[in-house]
Short mmCIF file of N, CA and C in Angstrom, two decimals:
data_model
loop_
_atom_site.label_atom_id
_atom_site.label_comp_id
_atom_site.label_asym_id
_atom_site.label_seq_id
_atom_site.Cartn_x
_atom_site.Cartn_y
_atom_site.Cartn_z
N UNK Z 5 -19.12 -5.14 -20.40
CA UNK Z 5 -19.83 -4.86 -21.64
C UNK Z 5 -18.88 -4.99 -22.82
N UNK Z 6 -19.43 -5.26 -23.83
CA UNK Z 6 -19.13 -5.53 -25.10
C UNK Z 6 -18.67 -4.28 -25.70
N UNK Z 7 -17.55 -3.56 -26.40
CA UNK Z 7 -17.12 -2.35 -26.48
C UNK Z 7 -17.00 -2.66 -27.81
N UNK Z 8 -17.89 -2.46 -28.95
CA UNK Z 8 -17.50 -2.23 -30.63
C UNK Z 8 -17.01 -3.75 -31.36
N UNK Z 9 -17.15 -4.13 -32.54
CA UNK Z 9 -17.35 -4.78 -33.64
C UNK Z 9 -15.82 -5.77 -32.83
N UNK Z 10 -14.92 -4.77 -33.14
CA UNK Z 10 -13.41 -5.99 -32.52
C UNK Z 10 -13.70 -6.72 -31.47
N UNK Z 11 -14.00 -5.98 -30.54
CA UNK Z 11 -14.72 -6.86 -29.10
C UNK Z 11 -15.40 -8.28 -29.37
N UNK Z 12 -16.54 -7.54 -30.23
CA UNK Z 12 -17.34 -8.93 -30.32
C UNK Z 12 -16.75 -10.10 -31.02
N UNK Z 13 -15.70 -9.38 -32.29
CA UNK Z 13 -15.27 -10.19 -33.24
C UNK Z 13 -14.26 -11.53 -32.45
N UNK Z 14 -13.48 -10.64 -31.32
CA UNK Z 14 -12.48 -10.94 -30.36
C UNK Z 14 -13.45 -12.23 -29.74
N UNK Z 15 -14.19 -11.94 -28.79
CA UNK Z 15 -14.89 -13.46 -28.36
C UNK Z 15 -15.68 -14.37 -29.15
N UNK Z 16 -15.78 -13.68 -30.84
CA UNK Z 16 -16.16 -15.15 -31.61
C UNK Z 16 -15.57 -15.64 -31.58
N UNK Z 17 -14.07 -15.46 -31.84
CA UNK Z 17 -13.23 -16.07 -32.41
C UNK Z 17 -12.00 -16.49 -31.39
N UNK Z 18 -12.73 -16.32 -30.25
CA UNK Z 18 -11.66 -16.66 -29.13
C UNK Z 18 -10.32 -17.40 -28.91
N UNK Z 19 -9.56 -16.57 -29.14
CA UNK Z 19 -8.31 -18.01 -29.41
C UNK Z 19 -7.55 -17.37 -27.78
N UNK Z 20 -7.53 -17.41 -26.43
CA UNK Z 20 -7.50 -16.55 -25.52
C UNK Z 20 -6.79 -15.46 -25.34
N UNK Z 21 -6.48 -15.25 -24.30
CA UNK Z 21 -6.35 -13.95 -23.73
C UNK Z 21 -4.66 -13.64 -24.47
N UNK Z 22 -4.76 -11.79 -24.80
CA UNK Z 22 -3.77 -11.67 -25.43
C UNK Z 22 -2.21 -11.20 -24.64
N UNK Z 23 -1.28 -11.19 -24.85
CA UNK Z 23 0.21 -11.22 -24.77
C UNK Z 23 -0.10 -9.50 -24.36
N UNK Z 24 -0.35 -8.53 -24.82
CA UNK Z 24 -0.71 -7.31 -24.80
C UNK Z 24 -1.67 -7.11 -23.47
N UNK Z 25 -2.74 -8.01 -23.20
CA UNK Z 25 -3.53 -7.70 -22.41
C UNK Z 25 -2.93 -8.40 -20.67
N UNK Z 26 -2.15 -9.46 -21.33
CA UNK Z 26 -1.26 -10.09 -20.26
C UNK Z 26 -0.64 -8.93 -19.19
N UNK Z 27 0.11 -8.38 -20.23
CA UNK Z 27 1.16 -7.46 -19.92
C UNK Z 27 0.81 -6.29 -19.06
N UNK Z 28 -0.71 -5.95 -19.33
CA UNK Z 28 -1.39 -4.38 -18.55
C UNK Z 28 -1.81 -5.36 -16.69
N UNK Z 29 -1.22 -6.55 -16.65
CA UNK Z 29 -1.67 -6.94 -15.01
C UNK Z 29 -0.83 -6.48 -13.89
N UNK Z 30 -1.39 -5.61 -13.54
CA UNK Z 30 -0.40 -5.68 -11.80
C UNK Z 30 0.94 -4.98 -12.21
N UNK Z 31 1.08 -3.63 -12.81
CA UNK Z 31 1.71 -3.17 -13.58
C UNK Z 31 3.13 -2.86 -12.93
N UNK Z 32 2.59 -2.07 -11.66
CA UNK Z 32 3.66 -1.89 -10.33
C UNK Z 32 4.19 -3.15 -9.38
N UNK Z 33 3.72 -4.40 -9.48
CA UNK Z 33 4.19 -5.48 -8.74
C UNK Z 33 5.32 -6.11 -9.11
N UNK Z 34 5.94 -6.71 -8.18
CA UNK Z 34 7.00 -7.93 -8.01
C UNK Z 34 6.99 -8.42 -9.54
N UNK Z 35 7.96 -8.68 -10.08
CA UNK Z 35 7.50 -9.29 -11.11
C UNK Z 35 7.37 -10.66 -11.24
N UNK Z 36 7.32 -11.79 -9.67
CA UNK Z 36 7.36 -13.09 -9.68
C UNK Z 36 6.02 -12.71 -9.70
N UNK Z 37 5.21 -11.84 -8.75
CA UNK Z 37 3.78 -11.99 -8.91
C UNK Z 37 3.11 -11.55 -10.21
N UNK Z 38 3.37 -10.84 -10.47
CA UNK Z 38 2.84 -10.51 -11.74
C UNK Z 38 3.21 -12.04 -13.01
N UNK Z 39 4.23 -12.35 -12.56
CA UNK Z 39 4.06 -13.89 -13.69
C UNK Z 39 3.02 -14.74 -13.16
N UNK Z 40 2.89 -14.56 -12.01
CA UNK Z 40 2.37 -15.57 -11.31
C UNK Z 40 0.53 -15.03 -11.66
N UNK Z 41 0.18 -14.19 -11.60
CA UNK Z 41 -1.13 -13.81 -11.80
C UNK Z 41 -0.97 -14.08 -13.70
N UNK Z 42 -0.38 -13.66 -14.27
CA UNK Z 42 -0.64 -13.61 -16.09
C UNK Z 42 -0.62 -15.20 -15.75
N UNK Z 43 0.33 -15.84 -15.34
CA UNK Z 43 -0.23 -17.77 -15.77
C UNK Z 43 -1.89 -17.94 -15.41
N UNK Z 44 -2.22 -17.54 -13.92
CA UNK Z 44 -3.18 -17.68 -14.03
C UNK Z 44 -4.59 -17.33 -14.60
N UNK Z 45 -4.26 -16.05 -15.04
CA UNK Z 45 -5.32 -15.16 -16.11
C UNK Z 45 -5.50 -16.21 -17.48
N UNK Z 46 -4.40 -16.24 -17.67
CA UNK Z 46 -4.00 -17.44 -18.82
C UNK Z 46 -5.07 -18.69 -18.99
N UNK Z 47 -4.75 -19.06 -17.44
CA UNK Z 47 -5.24 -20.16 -17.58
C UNK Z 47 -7.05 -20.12 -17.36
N UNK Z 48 -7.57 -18.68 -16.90
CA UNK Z 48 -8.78 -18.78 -16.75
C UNK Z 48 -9.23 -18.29 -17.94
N UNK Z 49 -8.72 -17.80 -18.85
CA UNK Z 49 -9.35 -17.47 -20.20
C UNK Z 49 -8.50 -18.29 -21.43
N UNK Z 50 -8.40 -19.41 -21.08
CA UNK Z 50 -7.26 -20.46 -22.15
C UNK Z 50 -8.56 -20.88 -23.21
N UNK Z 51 -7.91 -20.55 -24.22
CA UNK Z 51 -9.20 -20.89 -25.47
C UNK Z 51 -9.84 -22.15 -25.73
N UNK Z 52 -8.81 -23.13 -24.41
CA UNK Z 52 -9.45 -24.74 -24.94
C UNK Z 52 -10.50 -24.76 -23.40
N UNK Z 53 -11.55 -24.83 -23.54
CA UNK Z 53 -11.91 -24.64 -21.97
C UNK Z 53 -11.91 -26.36 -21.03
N UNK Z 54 -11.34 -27.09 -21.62
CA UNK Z 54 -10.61 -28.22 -20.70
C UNK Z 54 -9.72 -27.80 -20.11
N UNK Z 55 -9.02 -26.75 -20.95
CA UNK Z 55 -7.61 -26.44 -19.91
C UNK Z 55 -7.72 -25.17 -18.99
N UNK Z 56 -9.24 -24.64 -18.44
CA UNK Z 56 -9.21 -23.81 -18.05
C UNK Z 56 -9.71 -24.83 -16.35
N UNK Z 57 -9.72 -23.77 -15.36
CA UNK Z 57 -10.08 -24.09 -13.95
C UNK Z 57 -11.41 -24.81 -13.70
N UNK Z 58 -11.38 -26.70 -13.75
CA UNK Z 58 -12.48 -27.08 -13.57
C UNK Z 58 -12.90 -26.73 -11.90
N UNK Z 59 -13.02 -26.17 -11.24
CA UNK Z 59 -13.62 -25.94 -9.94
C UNK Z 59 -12.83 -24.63 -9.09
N UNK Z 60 -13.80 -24.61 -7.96
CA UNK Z 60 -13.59 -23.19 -7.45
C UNK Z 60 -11.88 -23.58 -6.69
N UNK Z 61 -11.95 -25.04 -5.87
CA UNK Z 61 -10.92 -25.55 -5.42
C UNK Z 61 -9.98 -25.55 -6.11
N UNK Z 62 -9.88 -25.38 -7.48
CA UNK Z 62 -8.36 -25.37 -8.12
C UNK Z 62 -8.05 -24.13 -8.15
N UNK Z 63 -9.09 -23.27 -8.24
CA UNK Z 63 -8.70 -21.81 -8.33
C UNK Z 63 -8.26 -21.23 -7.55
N UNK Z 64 -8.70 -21.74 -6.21
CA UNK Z 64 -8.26 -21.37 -4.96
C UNK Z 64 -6.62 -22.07 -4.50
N UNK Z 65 -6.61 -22.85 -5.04
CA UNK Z 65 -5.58 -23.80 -5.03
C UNK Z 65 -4.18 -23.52 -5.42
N UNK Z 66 -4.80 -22.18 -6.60
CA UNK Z 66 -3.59 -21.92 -7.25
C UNK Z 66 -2.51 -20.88 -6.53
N UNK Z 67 -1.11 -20.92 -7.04
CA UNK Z 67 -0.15 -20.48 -5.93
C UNK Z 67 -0.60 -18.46 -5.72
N UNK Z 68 -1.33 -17.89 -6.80
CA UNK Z 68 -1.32 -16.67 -6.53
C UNK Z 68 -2.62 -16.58 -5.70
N UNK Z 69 -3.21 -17.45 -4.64
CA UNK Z 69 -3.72 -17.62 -3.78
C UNK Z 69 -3.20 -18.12 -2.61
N UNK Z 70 -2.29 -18.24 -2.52
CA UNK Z 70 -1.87 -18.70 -1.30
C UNK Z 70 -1.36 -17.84 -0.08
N UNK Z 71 -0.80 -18.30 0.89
CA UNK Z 71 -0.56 -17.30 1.84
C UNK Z 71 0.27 -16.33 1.25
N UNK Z 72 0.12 -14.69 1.94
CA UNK Z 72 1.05 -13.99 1.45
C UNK Z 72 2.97 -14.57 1.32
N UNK Z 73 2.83 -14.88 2.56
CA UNK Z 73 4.18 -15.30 2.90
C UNK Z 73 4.69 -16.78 1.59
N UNK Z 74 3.97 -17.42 1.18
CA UNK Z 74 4.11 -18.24 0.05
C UNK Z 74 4.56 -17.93 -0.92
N UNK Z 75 4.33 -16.87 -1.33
CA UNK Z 75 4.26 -16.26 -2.99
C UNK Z 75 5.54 -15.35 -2.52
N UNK Z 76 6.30 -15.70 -3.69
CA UNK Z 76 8.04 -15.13 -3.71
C UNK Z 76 7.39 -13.71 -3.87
N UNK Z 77 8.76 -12.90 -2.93
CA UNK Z 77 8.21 -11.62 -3.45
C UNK Z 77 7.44 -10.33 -2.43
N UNK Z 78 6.65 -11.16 -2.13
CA UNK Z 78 5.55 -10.46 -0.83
C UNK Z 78 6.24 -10.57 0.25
N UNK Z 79 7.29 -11.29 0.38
CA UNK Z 79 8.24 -10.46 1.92
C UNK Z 79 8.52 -9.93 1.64
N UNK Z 80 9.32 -9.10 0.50
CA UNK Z 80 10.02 -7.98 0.26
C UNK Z 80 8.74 -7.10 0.61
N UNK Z 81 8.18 -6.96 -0.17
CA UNK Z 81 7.05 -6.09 -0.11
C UNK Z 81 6.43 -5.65 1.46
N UNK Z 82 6.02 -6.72 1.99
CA UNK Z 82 5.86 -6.45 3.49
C UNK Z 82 7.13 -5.92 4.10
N UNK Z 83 8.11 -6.33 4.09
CA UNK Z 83 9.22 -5.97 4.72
C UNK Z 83 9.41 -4.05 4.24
N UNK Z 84 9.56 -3.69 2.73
CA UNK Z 84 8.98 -2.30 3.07
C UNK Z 84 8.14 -1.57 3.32
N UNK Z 85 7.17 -2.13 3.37
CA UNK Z 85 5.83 -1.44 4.08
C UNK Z 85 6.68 -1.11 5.20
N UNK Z 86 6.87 -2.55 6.06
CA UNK Z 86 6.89 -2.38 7.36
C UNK Z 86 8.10 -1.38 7.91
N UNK Z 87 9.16 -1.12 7.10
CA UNK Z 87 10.11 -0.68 7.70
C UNK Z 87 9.68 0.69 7.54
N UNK Z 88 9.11 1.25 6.15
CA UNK Z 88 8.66 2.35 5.84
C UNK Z 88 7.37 3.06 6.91
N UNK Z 89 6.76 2.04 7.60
CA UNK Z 89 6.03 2.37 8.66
C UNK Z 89 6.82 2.58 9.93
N UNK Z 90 8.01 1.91 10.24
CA UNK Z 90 8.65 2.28 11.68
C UNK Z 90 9.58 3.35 11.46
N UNK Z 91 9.97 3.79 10.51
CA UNK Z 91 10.49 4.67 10.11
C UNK Z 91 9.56 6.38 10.47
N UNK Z 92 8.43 5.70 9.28
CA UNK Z 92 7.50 7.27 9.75
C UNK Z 92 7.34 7.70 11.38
N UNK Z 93 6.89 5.70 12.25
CA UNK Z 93 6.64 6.18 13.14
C UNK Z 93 7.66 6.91 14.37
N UNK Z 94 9.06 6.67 14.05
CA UNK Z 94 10.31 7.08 14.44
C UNK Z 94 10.06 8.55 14.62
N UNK Z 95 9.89 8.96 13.06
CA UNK Z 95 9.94 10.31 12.42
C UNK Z 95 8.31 11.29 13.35
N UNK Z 96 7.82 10.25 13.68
CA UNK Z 96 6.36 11.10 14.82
C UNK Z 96 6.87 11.29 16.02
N UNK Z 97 7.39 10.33 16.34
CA UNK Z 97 8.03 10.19 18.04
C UNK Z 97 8.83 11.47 17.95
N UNK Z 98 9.82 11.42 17.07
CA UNK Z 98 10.91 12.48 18.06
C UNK Z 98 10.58 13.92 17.33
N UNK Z 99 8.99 14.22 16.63
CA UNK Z 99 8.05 15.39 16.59
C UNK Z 99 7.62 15.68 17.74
N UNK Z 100 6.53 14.48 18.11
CA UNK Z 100 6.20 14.86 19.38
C UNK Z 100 6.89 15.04 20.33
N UNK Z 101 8.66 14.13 20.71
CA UNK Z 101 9.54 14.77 21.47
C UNK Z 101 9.71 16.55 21.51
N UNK Z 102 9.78 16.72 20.36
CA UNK Z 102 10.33 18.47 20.51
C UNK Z 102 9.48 19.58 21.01
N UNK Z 103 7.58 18.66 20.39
CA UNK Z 103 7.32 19.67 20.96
C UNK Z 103 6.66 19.87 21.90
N UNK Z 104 6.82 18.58 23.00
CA UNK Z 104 6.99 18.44 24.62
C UNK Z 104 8.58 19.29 24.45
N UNK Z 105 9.28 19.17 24.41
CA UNK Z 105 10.06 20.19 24.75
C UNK Z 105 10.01 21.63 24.94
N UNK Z 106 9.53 21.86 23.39
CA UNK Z 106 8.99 23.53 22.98
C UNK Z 106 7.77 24.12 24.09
N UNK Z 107 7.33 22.85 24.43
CA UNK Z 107 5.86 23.45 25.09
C UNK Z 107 7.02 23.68 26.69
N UNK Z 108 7.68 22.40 27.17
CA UNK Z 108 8.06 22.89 28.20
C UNK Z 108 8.62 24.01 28.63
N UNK Z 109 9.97 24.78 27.48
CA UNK Z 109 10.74 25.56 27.30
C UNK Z 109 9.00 26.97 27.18
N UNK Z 110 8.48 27.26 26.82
CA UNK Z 110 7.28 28.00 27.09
C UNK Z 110 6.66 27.79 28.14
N UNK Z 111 6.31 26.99 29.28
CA UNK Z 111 5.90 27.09 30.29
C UNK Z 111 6.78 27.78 31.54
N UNK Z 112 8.00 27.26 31.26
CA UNK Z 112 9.46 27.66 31.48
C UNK Z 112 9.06 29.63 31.90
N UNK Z 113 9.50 29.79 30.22
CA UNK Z 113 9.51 30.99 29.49
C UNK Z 113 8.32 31.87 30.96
N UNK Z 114 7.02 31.61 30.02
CA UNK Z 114 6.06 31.98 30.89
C UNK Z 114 5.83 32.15 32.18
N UNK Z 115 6.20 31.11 33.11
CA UNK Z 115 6.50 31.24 34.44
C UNK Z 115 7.74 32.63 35.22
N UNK Z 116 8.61 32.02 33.82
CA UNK Z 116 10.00 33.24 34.87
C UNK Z 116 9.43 34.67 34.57
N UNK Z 117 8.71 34.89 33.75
CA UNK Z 117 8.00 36.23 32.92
C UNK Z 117 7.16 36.49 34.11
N UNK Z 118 6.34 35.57 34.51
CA UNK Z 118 5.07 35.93 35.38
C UNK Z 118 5.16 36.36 36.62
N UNK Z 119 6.99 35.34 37.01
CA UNK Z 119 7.57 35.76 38.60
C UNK Z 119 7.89 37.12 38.69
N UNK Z 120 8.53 37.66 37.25
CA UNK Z 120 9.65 38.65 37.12
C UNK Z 120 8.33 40.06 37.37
N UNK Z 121 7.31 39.83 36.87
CA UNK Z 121 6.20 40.85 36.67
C UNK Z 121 5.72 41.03 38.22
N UNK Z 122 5.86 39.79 38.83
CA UNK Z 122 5.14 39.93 40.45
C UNK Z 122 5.82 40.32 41.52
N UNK Z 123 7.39 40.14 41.13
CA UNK Z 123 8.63 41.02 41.85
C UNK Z 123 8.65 42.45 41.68
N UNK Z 124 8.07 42.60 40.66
CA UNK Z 124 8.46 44.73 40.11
C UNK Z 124 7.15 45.19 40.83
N UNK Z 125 7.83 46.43 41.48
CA UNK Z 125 6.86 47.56 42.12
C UNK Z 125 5.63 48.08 40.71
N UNK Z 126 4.99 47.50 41.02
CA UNK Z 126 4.18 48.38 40.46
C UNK Z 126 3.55 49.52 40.73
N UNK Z 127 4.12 51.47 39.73
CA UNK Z 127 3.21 52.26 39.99
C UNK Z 127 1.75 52.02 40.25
N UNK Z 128 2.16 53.13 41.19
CA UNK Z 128 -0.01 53.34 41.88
C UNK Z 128 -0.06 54.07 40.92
N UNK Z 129 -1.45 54.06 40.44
CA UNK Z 129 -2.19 54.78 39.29
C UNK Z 129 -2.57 56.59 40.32
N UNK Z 130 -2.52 57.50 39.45
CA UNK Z 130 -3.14 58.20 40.03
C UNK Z 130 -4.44 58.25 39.71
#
């Protein structure tokens, strides 16, 4: 939607997309991708519309479409995901190690308790 008088004034007078509005893309990313998406924003709102994307194939075509592994940048990115995931899952394993331990060390516990109770004379009630 159309948001107030500048808005509208903004697409009469379309001269494209602004340096300011460039800048708010993909704020937290790589910054090859983030150039790589503002060229193409660029180029889909370029004020001459010859120079904008004649077909869906170019759009698709373009490099911030391509495989992840293509686009500089996104190995890093995968690469900390991924390490940041074997890491956590490291950090689960040797949780659940302890407390297979803890539980054993209590079955342990419990058992010598249960022997020790079935060895003692127990008073007869009067």
């Amino acid at each position: 939607t159309i948001d107030g008088e500048d808005e509208k004034q903004n697409l009469v007078n379309w001269n494209g997309v602004r340096t300011e509005d460039l800048n708010k893309i993909l704020p937290g990313c790589d910054e090859s991708i983030r150039k790589t998406a503002k060229a193409f924003f660029e180029k889909c709102l370029h004020k001459d519309a010859k120079e904008r994307f004649q077909s869906m194939n170019e759009v698709l075509g373009y490099p911030l479409f391509n495989r992840a592994n293509d686009v500089k940048g996104l190995d890093n990115m995968t690469n900390l995901v991924k390490n940041g995931f074997d890491k956590t899952h490291k950090g689960i394993a040797s949780v659940k190690e302890e407390v297979v331990k803890v539980k054993e060390g209590v079955d342990k516990g419990n058992t010598m308790l249960l022997k020790l109770l079935l060895d003692q004379d127990v008073p007869s009630l009067p």
